[in-house]
Coordinates of C-alpha atoms in Angstrom, one line a residue:
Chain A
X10 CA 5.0 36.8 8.4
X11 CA 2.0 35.0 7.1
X12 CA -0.6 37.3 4.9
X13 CA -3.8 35.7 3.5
X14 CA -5.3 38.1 1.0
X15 CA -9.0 37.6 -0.6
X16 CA -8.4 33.7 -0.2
X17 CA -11.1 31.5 -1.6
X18 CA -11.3 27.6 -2.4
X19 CA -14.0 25.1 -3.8
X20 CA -13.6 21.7 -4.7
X21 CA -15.3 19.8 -7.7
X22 CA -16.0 16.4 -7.6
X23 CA -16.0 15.4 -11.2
X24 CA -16.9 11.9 -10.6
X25 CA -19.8 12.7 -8.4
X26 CA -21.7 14.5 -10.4
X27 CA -19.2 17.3 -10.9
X28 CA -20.3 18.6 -7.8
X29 CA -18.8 21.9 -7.0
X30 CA -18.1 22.6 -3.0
X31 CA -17.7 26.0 -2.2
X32 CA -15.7 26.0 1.0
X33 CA -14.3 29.0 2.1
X34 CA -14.5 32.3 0.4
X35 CA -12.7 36.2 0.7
X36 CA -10.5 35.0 3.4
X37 CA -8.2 38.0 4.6
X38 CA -5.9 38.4 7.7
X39 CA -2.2 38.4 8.7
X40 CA -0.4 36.7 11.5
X41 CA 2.8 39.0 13.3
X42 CA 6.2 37.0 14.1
X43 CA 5.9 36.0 17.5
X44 CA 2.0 36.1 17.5
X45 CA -0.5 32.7 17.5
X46 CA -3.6 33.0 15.8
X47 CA -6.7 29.8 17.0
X48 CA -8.8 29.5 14.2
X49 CA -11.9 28.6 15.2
X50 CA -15.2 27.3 14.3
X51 CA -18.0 24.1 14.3
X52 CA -16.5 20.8 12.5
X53 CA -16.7 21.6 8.6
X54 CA -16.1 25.2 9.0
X55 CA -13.2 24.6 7.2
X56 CA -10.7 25.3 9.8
X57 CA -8.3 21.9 8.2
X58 CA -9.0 23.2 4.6
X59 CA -8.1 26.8 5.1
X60 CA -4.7 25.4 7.0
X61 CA -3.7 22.8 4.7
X62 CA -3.9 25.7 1.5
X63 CA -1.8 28.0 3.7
X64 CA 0.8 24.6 3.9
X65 CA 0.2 24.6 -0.3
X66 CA -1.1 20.7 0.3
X67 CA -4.5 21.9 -1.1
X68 CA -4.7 23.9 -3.8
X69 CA -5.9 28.1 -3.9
X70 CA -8.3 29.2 -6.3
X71 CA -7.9 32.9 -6.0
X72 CA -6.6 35.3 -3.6
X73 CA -2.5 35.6 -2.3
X74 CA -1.0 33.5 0.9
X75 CA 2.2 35.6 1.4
X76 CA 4.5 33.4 4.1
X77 CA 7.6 36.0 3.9
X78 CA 8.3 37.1 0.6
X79 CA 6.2 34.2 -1.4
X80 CA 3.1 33.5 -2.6
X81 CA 1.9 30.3 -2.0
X82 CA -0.6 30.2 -4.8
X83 CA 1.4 31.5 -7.8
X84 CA 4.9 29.9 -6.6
X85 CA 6.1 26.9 -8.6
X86 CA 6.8 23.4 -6.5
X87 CA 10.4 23.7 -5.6
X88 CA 9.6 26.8 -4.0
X89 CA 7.0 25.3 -2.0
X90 CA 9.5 22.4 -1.0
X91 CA 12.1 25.0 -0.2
X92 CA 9.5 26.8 1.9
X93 CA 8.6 24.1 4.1
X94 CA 12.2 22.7 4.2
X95 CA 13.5 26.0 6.0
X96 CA 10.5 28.3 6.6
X97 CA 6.8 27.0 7.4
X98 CA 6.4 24.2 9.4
X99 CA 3.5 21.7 9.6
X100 CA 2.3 19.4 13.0
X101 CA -0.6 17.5 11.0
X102 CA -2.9 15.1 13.0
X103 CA -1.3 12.0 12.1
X104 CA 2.1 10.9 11.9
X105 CA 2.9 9.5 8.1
X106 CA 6.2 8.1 8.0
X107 CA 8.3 5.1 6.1
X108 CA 8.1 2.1 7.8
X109 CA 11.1 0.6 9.5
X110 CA 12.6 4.0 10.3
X111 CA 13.8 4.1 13.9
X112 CA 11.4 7.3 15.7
X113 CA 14.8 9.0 16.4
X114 CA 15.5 8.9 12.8
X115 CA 12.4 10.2 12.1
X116 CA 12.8 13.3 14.2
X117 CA 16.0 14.1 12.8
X118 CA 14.9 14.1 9.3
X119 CA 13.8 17.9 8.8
X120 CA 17.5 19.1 10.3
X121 CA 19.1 16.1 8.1
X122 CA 17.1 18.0 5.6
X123 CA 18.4 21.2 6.0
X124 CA 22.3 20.1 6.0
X125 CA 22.8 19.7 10.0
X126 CA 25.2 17.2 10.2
X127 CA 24.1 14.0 12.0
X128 CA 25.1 14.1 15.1
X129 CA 23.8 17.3 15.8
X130 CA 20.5 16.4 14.5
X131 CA 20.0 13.2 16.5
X132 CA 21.1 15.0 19.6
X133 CA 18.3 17.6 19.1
X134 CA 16.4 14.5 18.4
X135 CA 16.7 13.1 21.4
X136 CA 16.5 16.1 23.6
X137 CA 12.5 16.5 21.9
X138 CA 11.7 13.0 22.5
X139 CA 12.7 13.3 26.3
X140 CA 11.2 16.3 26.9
X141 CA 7.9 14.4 25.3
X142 CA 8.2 11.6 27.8
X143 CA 8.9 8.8 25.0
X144 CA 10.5 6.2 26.4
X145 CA 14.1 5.9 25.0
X146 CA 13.5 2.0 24.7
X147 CA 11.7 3.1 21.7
X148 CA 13.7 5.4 20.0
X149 CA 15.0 3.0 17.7
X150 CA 12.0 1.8 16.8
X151 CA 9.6 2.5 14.2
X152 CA 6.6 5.0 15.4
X153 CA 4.2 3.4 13.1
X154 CA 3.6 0.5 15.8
X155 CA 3.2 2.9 19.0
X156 CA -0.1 4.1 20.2
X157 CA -1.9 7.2 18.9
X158 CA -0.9 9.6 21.7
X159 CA 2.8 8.3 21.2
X160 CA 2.7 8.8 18.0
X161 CA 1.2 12.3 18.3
X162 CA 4.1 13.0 20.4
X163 CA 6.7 11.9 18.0
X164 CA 4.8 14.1 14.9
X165 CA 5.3 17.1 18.0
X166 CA 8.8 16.1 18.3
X167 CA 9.5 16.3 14.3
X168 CA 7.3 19.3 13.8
X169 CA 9.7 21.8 16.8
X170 CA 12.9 20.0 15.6
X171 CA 13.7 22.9 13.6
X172 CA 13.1 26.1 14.6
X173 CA 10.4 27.2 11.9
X174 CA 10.1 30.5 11.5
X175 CA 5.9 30.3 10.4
X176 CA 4.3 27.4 12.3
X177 CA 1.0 25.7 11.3
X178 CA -0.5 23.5 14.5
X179 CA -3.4 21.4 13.7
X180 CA -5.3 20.1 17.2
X181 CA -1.4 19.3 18.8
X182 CA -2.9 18.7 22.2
X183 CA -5.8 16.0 20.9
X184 CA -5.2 13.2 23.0
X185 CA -2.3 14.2 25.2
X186 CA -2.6 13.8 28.8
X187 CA -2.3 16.8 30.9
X188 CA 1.9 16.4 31.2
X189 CA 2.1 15.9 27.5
X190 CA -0.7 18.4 27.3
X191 CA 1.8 20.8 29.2
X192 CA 4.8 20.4 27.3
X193 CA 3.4 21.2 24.1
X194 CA 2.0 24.0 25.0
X195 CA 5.3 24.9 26.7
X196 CA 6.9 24.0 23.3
X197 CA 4.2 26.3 21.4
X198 CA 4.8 29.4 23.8
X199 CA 8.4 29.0 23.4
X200 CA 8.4 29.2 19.5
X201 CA 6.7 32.4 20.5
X202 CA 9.1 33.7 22.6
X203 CA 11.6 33.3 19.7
X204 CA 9.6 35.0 17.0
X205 CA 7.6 32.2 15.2
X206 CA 4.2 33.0 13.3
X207 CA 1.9 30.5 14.5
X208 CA -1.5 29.1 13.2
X209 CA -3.4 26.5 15.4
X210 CA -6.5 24.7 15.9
X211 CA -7.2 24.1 19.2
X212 CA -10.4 22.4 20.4
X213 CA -9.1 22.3 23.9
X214 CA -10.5 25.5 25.3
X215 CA -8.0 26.1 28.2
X216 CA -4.8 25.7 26.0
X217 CA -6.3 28.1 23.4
X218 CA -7.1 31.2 25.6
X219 CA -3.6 30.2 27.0
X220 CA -1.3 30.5 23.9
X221 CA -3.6 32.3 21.5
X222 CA -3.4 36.0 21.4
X223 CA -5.9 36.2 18.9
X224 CA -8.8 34.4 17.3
X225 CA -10.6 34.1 14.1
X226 CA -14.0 32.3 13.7
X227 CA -13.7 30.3 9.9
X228 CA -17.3 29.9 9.9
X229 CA -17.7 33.6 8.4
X230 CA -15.8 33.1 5.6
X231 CA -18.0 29.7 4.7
X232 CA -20.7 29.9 2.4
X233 CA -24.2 29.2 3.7
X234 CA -22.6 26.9 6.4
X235 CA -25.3 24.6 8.6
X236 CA -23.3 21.8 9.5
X237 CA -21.1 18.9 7.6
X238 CA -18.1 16.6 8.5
X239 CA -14.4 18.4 8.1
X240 CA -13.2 19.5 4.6
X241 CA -14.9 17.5 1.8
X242 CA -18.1 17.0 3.7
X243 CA -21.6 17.4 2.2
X244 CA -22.2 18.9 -1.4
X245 CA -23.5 21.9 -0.3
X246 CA -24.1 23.7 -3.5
X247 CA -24.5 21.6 -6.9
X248 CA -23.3 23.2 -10.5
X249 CA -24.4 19.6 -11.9
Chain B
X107 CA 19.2 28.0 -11.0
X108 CA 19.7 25.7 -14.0
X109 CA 17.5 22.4 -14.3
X110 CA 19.2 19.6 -14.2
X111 CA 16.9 18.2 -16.9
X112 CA 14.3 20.1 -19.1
X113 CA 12.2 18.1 -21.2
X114 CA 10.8 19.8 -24.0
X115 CA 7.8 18.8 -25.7
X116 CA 8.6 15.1 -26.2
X117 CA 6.3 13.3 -28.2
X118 CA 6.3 9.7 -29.5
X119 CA 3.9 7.8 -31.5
X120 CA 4.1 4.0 -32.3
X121 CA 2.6 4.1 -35.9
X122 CA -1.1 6.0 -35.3
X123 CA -1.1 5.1 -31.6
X124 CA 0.2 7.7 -29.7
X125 CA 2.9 6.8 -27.0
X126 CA 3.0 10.2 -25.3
X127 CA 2.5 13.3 -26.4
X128 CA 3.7 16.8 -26.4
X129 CA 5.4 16.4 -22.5
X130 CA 7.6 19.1 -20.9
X131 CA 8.7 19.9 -17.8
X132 CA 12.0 21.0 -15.5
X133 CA 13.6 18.9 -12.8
X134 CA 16.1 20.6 -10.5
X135 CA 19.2 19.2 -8.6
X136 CA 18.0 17.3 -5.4
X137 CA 14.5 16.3 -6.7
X138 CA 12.4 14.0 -7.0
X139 CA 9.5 13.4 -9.4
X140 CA 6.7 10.8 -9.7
X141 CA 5.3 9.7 -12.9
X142 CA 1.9 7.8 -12.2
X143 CA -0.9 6.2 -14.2
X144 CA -2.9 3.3 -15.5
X145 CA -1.2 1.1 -18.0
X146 CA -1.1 2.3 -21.3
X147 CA -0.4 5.5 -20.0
X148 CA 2.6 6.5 -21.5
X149 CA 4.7 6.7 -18.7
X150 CA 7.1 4.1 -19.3
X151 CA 7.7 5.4 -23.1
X152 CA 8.2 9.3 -21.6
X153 CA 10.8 7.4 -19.5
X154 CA 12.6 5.7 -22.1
X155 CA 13.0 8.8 -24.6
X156 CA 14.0 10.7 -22.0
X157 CA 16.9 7.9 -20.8
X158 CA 17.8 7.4 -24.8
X159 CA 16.4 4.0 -25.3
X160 CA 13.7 5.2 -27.4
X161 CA 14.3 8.1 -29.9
X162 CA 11.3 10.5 -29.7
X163 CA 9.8 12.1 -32.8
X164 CA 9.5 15.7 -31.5
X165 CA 11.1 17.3 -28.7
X166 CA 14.2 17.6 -26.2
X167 CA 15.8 16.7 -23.3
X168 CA 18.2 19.1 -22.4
X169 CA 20.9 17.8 -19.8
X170 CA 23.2 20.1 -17.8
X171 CA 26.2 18.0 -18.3
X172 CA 29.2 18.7 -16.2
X173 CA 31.5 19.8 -18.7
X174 CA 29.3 21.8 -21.3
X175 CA 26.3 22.7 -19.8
X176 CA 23.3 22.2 -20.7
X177 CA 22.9 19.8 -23.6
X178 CA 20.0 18.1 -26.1
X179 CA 20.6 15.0 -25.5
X180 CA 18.2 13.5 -28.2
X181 CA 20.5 15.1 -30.9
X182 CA 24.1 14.6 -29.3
X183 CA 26.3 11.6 -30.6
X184 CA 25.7 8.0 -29.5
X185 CA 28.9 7.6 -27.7
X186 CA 28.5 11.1 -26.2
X187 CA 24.6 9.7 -24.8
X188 CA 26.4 6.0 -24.0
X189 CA 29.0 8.0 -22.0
X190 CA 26.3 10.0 -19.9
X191 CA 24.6 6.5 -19.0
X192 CA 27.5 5.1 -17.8
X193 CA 28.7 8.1 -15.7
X194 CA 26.0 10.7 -15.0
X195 CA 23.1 8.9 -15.6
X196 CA 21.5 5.6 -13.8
X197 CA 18.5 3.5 -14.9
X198 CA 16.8 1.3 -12.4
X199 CA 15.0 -1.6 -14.3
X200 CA 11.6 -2.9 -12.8
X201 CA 12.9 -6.6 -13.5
X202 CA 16.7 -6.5 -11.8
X203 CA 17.6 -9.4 -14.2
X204 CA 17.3 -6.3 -17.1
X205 CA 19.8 -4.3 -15.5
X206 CA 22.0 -7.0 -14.3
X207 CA 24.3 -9.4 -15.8
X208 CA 23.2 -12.7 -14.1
X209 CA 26.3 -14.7 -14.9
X210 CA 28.6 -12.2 -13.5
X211 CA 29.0 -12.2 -9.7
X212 CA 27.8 -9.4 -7.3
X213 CA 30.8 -7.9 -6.9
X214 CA 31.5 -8.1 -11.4
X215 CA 27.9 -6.4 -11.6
X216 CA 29.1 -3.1 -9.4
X217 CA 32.6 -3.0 -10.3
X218 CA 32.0 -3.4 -14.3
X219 CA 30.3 0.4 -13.7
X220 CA 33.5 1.8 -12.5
X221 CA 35.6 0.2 -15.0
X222 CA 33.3 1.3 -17.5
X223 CA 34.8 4.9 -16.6
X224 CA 37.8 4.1 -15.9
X225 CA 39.0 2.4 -12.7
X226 CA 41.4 0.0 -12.9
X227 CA 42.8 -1.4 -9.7
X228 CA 41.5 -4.9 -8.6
X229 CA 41.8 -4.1 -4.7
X230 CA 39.9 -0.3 -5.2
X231 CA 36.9 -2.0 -7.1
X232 CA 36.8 -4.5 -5.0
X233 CA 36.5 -2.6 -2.3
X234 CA 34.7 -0.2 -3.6
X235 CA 31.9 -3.2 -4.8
X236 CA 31.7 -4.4 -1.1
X237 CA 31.4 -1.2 0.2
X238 CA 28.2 -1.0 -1.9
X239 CA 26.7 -3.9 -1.4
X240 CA 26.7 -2.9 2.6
X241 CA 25.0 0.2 1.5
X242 CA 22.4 -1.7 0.1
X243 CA 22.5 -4.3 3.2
X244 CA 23.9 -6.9 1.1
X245 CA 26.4 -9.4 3.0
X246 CA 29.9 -8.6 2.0
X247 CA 30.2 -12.4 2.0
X248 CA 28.0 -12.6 -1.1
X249 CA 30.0 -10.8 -2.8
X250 CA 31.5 -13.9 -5.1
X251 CA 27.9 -15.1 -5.6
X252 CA 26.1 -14.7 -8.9
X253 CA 22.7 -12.7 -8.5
X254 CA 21.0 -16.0 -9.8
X255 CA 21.7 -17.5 -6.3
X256 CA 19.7 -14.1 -4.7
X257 CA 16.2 -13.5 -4.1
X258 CA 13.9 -10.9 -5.8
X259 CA 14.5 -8.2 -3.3
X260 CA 18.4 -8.7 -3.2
X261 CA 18.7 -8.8 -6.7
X262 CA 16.6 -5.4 -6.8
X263 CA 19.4 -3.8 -4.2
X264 CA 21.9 -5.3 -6.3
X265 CA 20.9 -3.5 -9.4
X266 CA 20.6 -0.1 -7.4
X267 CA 24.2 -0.7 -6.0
X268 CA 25.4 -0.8 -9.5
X269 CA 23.9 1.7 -10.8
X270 CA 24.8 4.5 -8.0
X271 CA 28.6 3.3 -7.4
X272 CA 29.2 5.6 -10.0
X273 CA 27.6 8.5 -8.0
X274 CA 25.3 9.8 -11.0
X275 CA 23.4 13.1 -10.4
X276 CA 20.2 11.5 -12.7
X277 CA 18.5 8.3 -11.6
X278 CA 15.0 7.1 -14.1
X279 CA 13.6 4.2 -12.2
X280 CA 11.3 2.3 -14.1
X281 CA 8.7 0.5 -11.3
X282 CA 11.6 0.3 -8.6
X283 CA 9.8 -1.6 -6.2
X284 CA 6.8 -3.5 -8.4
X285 CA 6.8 -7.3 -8.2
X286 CA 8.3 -7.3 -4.4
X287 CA 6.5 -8.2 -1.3
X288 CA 5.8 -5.4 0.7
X289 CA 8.2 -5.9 3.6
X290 CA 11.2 -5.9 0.9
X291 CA 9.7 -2.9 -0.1
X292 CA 9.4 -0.7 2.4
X293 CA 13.3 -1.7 2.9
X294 CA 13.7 -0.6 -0.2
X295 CA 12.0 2.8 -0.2
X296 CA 13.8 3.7 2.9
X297 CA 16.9 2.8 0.9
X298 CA 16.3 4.6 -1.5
X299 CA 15.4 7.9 0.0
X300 CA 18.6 7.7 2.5
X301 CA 20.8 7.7 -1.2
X302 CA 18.5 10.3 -2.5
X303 CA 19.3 12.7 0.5
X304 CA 22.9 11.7 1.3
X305 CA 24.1 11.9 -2.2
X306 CA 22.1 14.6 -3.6
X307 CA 20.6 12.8 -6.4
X308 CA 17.7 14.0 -8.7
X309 CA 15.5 11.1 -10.1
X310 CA 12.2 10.6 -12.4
X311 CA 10.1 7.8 -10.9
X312 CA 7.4 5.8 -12.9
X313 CA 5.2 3.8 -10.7
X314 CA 1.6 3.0 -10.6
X315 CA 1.7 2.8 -6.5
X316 CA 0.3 6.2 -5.3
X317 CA 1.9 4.7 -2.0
X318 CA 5.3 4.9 -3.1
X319 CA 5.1 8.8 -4.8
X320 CA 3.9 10.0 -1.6
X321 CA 6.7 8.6 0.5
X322 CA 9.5 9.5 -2.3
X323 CA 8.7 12.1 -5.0
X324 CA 8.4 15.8 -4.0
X325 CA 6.1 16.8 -7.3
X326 CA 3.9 14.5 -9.7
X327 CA 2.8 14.0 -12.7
X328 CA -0.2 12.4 -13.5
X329 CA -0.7 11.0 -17.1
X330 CA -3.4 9.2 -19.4
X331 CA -3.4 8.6 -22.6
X332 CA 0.2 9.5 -23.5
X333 CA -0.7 13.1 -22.0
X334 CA 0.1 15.0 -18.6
X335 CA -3.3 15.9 -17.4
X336 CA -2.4 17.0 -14.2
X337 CA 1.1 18.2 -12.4
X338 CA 2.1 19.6 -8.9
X339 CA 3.4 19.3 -5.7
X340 CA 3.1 15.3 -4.7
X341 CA 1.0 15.9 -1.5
X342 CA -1.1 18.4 -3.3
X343 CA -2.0 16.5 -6.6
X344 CA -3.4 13.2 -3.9
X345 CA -4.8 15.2 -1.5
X346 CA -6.4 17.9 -3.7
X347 CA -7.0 16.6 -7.4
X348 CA -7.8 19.1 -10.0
X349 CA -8.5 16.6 -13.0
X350 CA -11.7 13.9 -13.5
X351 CA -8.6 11.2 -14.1
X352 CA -6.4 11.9 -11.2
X353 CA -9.6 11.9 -8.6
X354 CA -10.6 8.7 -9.9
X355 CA -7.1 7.8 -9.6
X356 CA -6.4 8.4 -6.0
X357 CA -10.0 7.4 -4.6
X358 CA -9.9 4.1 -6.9
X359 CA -6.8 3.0 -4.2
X360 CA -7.5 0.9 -1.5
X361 CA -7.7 1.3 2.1
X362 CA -5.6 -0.8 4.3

């Protein structure tokens, strides 16, 4: 379902000196439908990077990313859009929403995007956010005021609204407690059960060995790799 | 599948100055695209050939128009091009008062539209004009007012209302949201994405707020100096800049 082929990245900073950051390079591997891969490594392995080229959000220099039939680094925008409408979902780390939409609005918005009529969507809304334990006081609220955990709940709820069939899961149990903790993890295994391709960082040990069936360590695919903050980071080379 | 719009090579100069240069691209049905840069850029004068208020030197802006397909619309006839902004076409001025008729009341700005193609029954337009103006959260019992009487932000919905009773499938929006406070616009933006997923619409947005793109466009263009020097996926071109410009761009903007 997903294929990464050869995959490498760098950025340049032109205004700092046209620095050139080589991040990741001859990435290869391929995730199975119903199979979740941990990627794992030490902060600044490039763990975020690699996943946010796989969602197209960053930008591949060479190699393929095959999700299904398309590549991800030669298709052209509205494919990408299409592609993430119906086929690859995305739980980031932080909710990013526009203000003044009520939460259950919010989750309903990738089915509303796919043509489910409204009613339909909002129940399947609602069903996520109980399951979550938000309280429905807040439903028709806006998410951007609630705390971090609740609002790492809601970007849960959005991300399993529709049933994606290639999932990318970036740290989805980061400060959860261990109910919340358990029904994502319920959430991720049952995506499994029904086929999904799923990617995840997971720093929590315990839920890793628990819904990963496989793991790949990023760090040997970055170049002469000490240590640095995630992503950007440090300059580590210079082409100045 | 057709583009709704393909802009070919548009180019405009204003004496030796160049306006924008040498600008193509393809927008299909359902999106949205963001035009950002400094001022100067050329983004406003892209927008403007491309809606028929300026006439470019070079280039074309094919429309797929509903009854003869895909059309230049730089070289069709004025009343053809006049027709297609009344009907199929909307622009959304940055000031509202450019787009309204301020001695005319609400409910005159959103029904002159549908008369302008056609509708003739008081009680339908009517209707039709209040129905709009609750789209846009507008009391119904303003409908009699003249936009004079309404504030910056109501006069901004108003001009929207008018310009989408007509249900175009092409919407250029020209700052949509500059000049408001940023309460009325974030009512706004949720507005306007709401219309742009209910009714299907495409639409070009120039804007110099990075803000806005992110939360309405789905691809982005970034231009200076009259050219495109970088184009993409919205999320992509702020959160992974290829060109000098647009990095300066995005890490120039200010954290709240």
């Amino acid at each position: 379902m997903i294929e990464l082929k050869d995959v490498s990245k760098t950025f340049t900073l032109h205004n700092q000196g046209s620095a050139v950051i080589e991040v990741i390079s001859d990435v290869s591997f391929h995730v199975a439908p119903g199979e979740c891969v941990g990627l794992t490594g030490a902060s600044g392995a490039g763990k975020s990077t690699l996943m946010r080229m796989i969602y197209g959000n960053y930008l591949t220099q060479s190699g393929s990313i095959c999700i299904g039939d398309l590549d991800i680094v030669q298709a052209e925008p509205r494919e990408i859009i299409a592609l993430r409408r119906e086929v690859l979902g995305y739980v980031s780390q932080f909710l990013r929403v526009v203000p003044r939409v009520p939460t259950l609005d919010v989750v309903a918005d990738p089915l509303r995007a796919l043509g489910v009529p409204a009613d339909d969507a909002q129940a399947r809304a609602k069903d996520l956010l109980a399951q979550l334990n938000i309280p429905q006081r807040l439903w028709s609220l806006s998410p951007t005021t609630f705390s971090g955990g609740e609002q790492q709940r809601v970007n849960i709820a959005r991300g399993f609204a529709h049933a994606y069939p290639a999932m990318l899961l970036d740290e989805p149990t980061a400060s959860l407690d261990a109910t919340n903790r358990e029904v994502v993890l319920s959430l991720i295994e049952g995506a499994k059960t029904r086929g999904a391709a799923i990617i995840g960082i997971f720093h929590d040990e315990a839920a890793r060995a628990r819904v990963c069936d496989r793991e790949i360590d990023v760090s040997v695919f970055t170049p002469g790799l000490t240590s640095g903050s995630e992503a950007v980071g440090q300059p580590r080379e210079s082409a100045a | 599948m057709t583009p709704l719009l393909s802009v070919q090579g548009i180019t405009k100069h204003y004496g030796a100055h160049i306006g924008c240069a040498d600008v193509s691209f393809d927008l299909y049905p359902g999106e949205v695209m963001g035009i950002v840069g400094e001022s100067g850029s050329g983004k406003s004068t892209l927008l403007n050939c491309m809606a028929g208020h300026l006439v470019p030197d070079a280039g074309q802006v094919v429309f797929d128009t509903r009854a003869d397909g895909p059309k230049d619309t730089v070289t069709m006839s004025e009343p053809e091009r006049r027709m297609l902004g009344r009907t199929d076409w909307a622009f959304v001025h940055q000031h509202a008062r450019d787009g309204l008729r301020m001695g005319v009341s609400a409910g005159g700005n959103v029904g002159e539209r549908l008369m302008a193609v056609g509708e003739r029954h008081y009680g339908d337009i009517r209707g039709k004009a209040t129905d709009w103006l609750e789209r846009v959260e507008i009391d119904a019992a303003r409908v009699d007012d003249r936009p004079t009487t309404f504030s910056g932000g109501m006069q901004q919905r108003l001009q929207i209302a008018r310009n989408l009773v007509t249900g175009p499938r092409l919407v250029f929006m020209d700052e949509p949201t500059g000049g408001l406070d940023v309460s009325v616009q974030a009512r706004l933006l949720d507005l306007l994405r709401g219309l742009v997923r209910d009714m299907g619409l495409s639409a070009i947005i120039v804007t110099h707020d990075l803000a806005v793109v992110r939360l309405l466009a789905d691809r982005l263009m970034v231009m200076k100096s009259g050219r495109v020097v970088e184009a993409g996926l919205t999320d992509q071109v702020l959160d992974d800049p290829q060109h000098a410009y647009s990095q300066l761009l995005v890490s120039s903007v200010l954290q709240v």
